[in-house]
mmCIF file of C-alpha atoms and ligand atoms in Angstrom:
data_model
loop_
_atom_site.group_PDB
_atom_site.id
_atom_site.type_symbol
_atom_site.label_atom_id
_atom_site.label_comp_id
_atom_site.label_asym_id
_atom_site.label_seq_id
_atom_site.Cartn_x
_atom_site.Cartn_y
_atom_site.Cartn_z
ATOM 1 C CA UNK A 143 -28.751 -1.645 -2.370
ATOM 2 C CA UNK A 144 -28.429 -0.798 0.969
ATOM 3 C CA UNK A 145 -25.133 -1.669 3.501
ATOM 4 C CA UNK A 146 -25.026 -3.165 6.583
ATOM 5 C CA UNK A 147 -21.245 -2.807 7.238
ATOM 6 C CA UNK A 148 -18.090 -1.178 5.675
ATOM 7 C CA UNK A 149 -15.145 -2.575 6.360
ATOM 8 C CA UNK A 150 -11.959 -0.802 5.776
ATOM 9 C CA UNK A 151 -8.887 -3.286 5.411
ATOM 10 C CA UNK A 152 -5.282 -2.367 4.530
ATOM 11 C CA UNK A 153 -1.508 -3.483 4.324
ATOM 12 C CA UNK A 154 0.459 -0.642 4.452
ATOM 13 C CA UNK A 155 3.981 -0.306 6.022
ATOM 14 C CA UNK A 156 4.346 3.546 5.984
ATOM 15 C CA UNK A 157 0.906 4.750 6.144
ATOM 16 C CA UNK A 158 -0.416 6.354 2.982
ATOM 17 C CA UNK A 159 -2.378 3.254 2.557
ATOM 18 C CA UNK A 160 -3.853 3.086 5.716
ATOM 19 C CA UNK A 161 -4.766 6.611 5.734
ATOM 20 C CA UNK A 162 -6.561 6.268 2.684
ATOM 21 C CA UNK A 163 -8.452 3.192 2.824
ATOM 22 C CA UNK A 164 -9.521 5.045 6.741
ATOM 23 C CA UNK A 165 -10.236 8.129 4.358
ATOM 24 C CA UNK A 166 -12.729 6.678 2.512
ATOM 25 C CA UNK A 167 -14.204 3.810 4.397
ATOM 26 C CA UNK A 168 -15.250 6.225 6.692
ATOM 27 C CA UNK A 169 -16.666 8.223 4.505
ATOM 28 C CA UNK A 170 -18.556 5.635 2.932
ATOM 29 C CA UNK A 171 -20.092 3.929 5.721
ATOM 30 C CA UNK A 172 -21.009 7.923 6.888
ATOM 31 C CA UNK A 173 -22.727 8.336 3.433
ATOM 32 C CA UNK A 174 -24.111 5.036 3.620
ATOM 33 C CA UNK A 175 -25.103 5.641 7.453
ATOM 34 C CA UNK A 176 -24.078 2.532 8.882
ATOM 35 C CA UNK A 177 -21.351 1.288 11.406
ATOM 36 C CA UNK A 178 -17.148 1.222 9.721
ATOM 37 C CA UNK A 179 -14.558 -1.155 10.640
ATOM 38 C CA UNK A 180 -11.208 -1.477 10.298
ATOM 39 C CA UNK A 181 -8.747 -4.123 9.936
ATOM 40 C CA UNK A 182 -5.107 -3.645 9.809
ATOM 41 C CA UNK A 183 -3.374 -6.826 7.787
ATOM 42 C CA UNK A 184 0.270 -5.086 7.976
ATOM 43 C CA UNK A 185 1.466 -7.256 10.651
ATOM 44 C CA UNK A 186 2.672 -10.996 10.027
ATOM 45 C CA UNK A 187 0.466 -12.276 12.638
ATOM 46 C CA UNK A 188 -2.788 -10.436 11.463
ATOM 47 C CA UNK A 189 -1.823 -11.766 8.112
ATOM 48 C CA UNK A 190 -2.680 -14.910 8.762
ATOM 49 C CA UNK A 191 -6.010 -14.870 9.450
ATOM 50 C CA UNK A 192 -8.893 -15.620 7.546
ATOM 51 C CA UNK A 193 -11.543 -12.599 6.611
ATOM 52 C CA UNK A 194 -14.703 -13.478 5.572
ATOM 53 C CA UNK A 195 -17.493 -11.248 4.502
ATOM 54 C CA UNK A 196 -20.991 -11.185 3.876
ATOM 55 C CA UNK A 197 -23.338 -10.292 1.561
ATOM 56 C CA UNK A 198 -24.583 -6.936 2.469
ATOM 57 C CA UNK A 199 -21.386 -5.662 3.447
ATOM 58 C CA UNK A 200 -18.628 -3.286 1.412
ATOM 59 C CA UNK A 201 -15.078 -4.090 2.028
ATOM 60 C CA UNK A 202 -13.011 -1.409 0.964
ATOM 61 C CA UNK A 203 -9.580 -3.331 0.420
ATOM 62 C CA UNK A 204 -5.806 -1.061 -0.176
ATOM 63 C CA UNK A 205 -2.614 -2.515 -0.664
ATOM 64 C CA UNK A 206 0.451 -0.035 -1.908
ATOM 65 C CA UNK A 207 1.836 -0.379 -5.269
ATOM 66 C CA UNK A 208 5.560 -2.547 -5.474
ATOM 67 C CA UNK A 209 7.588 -2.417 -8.785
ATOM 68 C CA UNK A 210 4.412 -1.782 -10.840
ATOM 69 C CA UNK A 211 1.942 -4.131 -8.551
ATOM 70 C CA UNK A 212 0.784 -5.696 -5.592
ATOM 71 C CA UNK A 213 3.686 -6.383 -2.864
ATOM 72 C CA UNK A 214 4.816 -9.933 -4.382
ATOM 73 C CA UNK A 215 5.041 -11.263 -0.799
ATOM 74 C CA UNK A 216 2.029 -9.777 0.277
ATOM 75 C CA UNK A 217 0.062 -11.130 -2.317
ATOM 76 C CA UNK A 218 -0.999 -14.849 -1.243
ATOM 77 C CA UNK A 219 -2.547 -13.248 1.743
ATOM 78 C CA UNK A 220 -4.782 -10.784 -0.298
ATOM 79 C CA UNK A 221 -5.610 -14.053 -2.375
ATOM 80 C CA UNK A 222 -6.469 -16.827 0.274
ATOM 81 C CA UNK A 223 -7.010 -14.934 3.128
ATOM 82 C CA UNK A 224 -9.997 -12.527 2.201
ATOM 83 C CA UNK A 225 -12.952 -14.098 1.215
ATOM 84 C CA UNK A 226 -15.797 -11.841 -0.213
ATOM 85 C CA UNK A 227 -18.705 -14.391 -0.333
ATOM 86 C CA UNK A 228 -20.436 -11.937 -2.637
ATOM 87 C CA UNK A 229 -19.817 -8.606 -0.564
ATOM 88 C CA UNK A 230 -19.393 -5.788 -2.821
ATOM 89 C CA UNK A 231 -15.408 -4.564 -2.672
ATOM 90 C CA UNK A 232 -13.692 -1.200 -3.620
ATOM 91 C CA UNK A 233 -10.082 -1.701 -4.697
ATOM 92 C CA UNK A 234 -7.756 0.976 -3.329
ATOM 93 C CA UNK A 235 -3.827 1.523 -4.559
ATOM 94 C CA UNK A 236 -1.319 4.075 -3.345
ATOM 95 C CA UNK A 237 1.552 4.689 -5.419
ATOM 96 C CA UNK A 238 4.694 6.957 -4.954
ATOM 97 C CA UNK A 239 4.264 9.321 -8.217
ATOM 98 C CA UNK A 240 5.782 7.055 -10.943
ATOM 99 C CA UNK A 241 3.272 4.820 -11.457
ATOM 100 C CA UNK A 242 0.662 2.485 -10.205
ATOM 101 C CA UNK A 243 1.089 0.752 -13.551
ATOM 102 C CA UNK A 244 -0.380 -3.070 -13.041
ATOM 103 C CA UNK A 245 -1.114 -2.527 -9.624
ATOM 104 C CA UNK A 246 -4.875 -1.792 -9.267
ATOM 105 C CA UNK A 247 -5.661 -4.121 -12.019
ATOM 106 C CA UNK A 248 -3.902 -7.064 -10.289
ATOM 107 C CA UNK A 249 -5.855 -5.901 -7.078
ATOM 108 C CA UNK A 250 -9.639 -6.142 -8.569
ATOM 109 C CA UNK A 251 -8.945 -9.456 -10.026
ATOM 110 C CA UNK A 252 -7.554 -10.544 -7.008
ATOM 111 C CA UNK A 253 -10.885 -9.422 -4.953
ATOM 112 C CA UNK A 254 -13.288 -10.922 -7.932
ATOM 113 C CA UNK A 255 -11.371 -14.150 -8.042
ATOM 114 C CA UNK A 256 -11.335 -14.004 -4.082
ATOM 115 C CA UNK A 257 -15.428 -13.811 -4.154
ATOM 116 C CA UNK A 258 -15.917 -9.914 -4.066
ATOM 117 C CA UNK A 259 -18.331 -7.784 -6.745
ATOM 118 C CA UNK A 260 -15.828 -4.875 -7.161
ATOM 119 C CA UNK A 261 -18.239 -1.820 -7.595
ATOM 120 C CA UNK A 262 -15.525 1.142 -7.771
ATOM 121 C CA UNK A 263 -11.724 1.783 -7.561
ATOM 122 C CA UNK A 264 -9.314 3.980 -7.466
ATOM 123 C CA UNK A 265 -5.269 4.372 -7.321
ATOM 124 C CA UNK A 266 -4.166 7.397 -4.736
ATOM 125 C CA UNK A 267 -0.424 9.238 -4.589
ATOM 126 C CA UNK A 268 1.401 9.185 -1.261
ATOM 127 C CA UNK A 269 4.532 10.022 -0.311
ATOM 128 C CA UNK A 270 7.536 7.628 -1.400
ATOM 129 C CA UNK A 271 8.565 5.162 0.573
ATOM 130 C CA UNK A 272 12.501 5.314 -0.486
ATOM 131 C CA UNK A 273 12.590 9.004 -0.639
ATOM 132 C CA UNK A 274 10.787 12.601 0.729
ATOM 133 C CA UNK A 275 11.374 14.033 -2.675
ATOM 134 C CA UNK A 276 8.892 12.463 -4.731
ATOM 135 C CA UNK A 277 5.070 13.249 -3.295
ATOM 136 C CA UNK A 278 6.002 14.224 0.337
ATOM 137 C CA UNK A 279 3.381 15.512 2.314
ATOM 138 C CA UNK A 280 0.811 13.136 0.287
ATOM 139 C CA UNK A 281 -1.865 12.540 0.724
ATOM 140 C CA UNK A 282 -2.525 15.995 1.516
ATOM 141 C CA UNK A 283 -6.021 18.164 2.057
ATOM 142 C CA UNK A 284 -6.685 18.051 -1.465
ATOM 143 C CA UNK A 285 -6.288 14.086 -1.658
ATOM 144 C CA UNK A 286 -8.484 14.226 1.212
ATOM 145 C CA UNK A 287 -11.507 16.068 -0.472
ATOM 146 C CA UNK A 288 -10.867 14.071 -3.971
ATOM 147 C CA UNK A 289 -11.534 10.739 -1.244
ATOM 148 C CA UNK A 290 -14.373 11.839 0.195
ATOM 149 C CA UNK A 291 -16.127 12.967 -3.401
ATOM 150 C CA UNK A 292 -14.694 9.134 -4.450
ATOM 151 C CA UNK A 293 -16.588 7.687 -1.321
ATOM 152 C CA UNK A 294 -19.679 10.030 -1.617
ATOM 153 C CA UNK A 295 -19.557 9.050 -5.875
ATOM 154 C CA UNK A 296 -19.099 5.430 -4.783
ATOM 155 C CA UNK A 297 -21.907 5.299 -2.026
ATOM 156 C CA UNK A 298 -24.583 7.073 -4.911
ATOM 157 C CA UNK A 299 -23.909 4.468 -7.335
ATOM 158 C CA UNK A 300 -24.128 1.725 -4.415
ATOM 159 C CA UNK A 301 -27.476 3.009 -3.605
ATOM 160 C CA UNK A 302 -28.654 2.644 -6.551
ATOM 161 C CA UNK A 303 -28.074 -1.004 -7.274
ATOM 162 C CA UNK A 304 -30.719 -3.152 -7.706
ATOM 163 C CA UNK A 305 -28.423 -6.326 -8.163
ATOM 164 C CA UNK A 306 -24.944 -7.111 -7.875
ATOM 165 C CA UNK A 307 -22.546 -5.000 -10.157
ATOM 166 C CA UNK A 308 -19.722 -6.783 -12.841
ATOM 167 C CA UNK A 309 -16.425 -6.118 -12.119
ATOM 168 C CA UNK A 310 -15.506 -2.343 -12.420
ATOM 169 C CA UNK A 311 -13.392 -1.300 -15.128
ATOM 170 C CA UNK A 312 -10.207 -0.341 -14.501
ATOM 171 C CA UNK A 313 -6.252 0.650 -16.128
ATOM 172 C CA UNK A 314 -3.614 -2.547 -16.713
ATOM 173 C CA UNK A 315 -2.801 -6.226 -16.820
ATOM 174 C CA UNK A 316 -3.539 -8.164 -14.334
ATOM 175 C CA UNK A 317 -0.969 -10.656 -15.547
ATOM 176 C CA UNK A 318 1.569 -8.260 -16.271
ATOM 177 C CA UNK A 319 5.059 -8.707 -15.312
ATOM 178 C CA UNK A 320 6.456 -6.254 -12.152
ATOM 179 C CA UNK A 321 8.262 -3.222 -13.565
ATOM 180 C CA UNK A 322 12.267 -3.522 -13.576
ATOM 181 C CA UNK A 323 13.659 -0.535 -11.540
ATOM 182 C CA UNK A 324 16.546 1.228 -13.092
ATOM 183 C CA UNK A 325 19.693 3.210 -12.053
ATOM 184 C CA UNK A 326 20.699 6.596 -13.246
ATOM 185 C CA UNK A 327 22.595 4.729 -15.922
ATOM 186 C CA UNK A 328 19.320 3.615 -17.276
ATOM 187 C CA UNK A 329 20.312 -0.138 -16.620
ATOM 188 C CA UNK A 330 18.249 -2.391 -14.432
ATOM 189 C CA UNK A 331 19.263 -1.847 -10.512
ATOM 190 C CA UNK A 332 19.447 -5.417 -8.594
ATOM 191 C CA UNK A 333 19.235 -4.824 -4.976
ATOM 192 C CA UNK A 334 16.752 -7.955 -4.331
ATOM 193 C CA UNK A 335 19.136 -8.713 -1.634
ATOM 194 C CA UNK A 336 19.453 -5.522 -0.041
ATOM 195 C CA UNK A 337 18.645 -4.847 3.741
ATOM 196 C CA UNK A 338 18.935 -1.907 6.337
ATOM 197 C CA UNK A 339 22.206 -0.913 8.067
ATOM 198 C CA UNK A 340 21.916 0.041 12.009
ATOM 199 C CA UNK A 341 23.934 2.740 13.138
ATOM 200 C CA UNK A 342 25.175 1.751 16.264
ATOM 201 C CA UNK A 343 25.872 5.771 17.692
ATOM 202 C CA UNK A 344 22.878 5.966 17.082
ATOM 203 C CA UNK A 345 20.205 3.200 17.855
ATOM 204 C CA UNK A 346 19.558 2.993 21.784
ATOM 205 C CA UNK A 347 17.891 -0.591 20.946
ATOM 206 C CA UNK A 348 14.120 0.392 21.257
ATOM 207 C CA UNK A 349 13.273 -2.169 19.389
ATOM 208 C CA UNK A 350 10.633 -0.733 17.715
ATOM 209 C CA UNK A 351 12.377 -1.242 13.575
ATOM 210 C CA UNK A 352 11.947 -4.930 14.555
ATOM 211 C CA UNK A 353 7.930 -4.906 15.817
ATOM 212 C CA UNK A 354 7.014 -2.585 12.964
ATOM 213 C CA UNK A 355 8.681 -4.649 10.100
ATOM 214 C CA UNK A 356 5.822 -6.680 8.870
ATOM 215 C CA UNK A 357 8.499 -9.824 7.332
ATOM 216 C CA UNK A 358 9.418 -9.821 10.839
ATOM 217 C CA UNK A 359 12.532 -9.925 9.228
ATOM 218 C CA UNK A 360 14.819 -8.019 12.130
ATOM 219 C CA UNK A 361 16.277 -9.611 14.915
ATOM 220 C CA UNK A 362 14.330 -8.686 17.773
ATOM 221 C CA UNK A 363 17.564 -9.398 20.084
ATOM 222 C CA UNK A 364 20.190 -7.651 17.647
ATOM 223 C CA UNK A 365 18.408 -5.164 15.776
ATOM 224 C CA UNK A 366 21.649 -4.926 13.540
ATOM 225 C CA UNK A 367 20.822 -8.440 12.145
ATOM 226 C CA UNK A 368 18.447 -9.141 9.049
ATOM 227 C CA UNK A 369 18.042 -12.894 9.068
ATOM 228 C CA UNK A 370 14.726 -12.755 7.454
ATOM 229 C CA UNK A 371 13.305 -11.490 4.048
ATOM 230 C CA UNK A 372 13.375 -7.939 3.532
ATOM 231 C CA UNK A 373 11.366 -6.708 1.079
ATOM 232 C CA UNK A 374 12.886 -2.847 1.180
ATOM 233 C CA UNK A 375 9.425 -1.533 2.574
ATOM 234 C CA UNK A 376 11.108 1.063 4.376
ATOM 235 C CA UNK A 377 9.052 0.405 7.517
ATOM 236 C CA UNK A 378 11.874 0.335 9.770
ATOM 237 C CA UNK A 379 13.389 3.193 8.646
ATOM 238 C CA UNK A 380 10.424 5.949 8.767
ATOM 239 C CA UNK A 381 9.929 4.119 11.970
ATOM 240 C CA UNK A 382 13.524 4.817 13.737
ATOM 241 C CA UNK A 383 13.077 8.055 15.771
ATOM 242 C CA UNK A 384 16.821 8.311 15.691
ATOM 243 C CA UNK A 385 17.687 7.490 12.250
ATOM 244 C CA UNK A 386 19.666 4.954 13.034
ATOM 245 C CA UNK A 387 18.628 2.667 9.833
ATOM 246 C CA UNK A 388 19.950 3.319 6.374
ATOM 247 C CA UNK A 389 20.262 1.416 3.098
ATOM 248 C CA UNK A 390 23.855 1.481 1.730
ATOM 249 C CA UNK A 391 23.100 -0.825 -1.728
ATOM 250 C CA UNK A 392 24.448 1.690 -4.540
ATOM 251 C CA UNK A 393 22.327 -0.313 -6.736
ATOM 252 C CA UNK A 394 19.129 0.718 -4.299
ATOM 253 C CA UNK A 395 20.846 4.162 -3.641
ATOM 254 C CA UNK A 396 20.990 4.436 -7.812
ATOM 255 C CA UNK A 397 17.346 3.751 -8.677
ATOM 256 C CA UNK A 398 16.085 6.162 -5.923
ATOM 257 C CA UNK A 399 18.194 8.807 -7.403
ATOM 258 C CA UNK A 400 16.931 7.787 -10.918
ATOM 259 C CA UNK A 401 13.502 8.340 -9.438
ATOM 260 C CA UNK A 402 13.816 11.245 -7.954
ATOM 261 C CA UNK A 403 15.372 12.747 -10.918
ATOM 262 C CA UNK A 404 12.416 11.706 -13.630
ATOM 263 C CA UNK A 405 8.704 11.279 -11.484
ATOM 264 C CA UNK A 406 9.166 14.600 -9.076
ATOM 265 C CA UNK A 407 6.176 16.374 -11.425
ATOM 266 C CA UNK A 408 3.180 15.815 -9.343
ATOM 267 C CA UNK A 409 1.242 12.976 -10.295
ATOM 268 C CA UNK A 410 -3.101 12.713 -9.977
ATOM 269 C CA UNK A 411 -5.057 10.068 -8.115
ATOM 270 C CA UNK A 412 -7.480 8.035 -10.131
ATOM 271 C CA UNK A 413 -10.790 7.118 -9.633
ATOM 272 C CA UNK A 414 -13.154 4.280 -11.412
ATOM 273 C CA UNK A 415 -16.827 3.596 -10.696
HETATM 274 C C1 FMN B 199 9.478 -1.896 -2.668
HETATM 275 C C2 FMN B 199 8.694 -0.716 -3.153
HETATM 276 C C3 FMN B 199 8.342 -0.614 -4.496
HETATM 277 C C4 FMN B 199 7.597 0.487 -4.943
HETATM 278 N N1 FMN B 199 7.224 0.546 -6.259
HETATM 279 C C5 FMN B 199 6.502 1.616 -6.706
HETATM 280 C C6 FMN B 199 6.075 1.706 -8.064
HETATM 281 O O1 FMN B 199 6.256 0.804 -8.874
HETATM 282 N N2 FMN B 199 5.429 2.844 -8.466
HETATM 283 C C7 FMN B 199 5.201 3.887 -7.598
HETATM 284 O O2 FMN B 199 4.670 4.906 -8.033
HETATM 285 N N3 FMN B 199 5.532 3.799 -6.288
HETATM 286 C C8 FMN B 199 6.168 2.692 -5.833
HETATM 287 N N4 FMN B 199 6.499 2.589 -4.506
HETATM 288 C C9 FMN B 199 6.025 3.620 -3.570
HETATM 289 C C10 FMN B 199 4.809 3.136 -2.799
HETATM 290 O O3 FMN B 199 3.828 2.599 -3.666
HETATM 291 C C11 FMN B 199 4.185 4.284 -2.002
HETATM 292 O O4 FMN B 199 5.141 4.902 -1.212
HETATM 293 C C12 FMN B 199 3.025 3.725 -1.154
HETATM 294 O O5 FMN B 199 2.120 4.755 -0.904
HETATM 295 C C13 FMN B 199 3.498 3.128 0.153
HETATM 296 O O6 FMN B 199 2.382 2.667 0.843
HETATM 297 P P1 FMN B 199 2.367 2.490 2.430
HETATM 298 O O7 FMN B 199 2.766 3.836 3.018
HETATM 299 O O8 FMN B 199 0.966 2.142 2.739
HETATM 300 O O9 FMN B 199 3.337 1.431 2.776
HETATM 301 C C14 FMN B 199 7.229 1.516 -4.040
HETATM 302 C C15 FMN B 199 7.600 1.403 -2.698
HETATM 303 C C16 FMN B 199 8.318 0.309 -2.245
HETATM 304 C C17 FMN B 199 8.660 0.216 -0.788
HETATM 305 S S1 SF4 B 200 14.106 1.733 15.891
HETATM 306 FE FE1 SF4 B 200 16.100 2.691 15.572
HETATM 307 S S2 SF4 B 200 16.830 3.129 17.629
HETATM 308 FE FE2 SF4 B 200 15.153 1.651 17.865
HETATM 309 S S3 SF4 B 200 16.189 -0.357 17.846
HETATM 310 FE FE3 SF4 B 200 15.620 0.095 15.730
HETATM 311 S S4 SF4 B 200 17.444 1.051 14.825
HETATM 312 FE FE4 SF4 B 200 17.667 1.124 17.051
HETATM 313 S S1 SF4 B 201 13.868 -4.876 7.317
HETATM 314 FE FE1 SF4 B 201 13.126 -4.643 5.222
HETATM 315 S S2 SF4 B 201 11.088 -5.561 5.282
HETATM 316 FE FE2 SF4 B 201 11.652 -5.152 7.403
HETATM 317 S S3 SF4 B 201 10.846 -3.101 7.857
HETATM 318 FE FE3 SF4 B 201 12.938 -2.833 7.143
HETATM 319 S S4 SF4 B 201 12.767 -2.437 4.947
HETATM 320 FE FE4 SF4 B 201 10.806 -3.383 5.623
#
């Protein structure tokens, strides 16, 4: 079958999706020797358009995993606002080195439903987002070759179509229900309300924690205040060049601890054509 177009389209609020999905999109489209494009859906505003694709084209479509799926906020954008019209689509997860659980199940019925012919998958470790202890430094040079042989696998089996593909196999339930973080004590950690803490010795009021959080939840005229939704992607804080932003919840504090005490064993990246 051949490819007019890959498209490489991401949310990702610390960068381990976006990396990827630019990993192998590029590689694809090189493989498939035709033009790649990118589209960054992080950003509230860029959320709320409409993608549509063609037939003809490959979208290659990551979201990071959240409690054992897609980002529950996130997901009525990857449902109404992507619209495959019979493109072919390669579902992409990043997880932290628990699990990706649900995650890249949820995402290929999402892209069928959503009018894509998912032709390969795969679920890729990058660094944590609460904590450097767990994955840090992922994706490294040897996630970077196991993306291009994924793209390179991916773009033989593309070729060799003849007519559109069923939906590619892949781990979990869809309809699942998200995974229930815990605390060191074992017992389910509620910190749904949780939000960042500003140091004030510290911030110099850039303002960049409040452009980079994509809930646009920070107040762009008192950084200190959280009026809006925050979902603890920990955009804001990677983001602070000063470390100014912090999370004080002990019930937050307690299930990173509890993570980084039982999923520190490196954890493999997964691949499904
Ligand atoms: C709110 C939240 C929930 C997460 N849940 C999981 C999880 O269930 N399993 C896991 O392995 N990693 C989990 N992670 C880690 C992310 O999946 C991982 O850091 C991901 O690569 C972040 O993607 P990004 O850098 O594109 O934002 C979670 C991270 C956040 C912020
Ligand atoms: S990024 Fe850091 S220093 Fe800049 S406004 Fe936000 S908290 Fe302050
Ligand atoms: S305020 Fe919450 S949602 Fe916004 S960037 Fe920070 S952690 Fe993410």
């Amino acid at each position: 079958m051949e490819i007019t177009q890959v498209c490489g389209v991401y949310w990702s609020a610390t960068g381990n999706t976006r990396r990827t999905v630019e990993n192998i999109a590029q590689a694809l489209a090189e493989a498939m020797g035709c033009p790649c494009r990118l589209e960054d859906i992080t950003p509230p505003g860029k959320r709320a358009r409409t993608l549509d694709f063609a037939p003809g084209e490959l979208a290659v479509v990551g979201s990071p995993t959240y409690a054992g799926k897609l980002p529950n906020k996130i997901l009525p954008e990857f449902q109404t606002k992507l619209r495959g019209n019979g493109a072919l689509a390669v579902g992409v997860v990043t997880f932290g080195n628990r699990s990706f659980d649900n995650s890249l199940a949820e995402l290929c019925a999402v892209l069928e439903a959503g009018g894509f012919c998912t032709v390969a998958a795969g679920a890729f470790v990058g660094r944590h987002a609460f904590t450097d202890k767990l994955a840090d430094g992922r994706p490294d040079w040897g996630d970077r070759r196991e993306m291009a042989d994924f793209a390179k696998r991916t773009a033989e089996k593309v070729k060799g179509l003849t007519e559109l593909p069923g939906p590619v196999t892949v781990p979990g339930d869809a309809a699942a229900p998200y995974y229930v973080p815990k605390g060191t004590d074992g017992q389910p950690a509620k910190f749904l309300k949780a939000k960042p803490r500003t140091r004030p010795d510290r911030c110099c009021n850039c303002g960049v924690c409040a452009r980079v959080c994509p809930m646009g939840a920070i107040d762009r005229d008192d950084v200190s205040s959280v009026p809006g939704t925050c979902i603890k992607c920990q955009a804001c804080i990677r983001r602070c060049t000063r470390q100014a932003k912090y999370f004080e919840d002990p019930a937050f504090l307690s299930h990173v601890a509890m993570l980084e005490q039982s999923f520190a064993h490196p954890k493999q990246n997964q691949v499904f054509l």
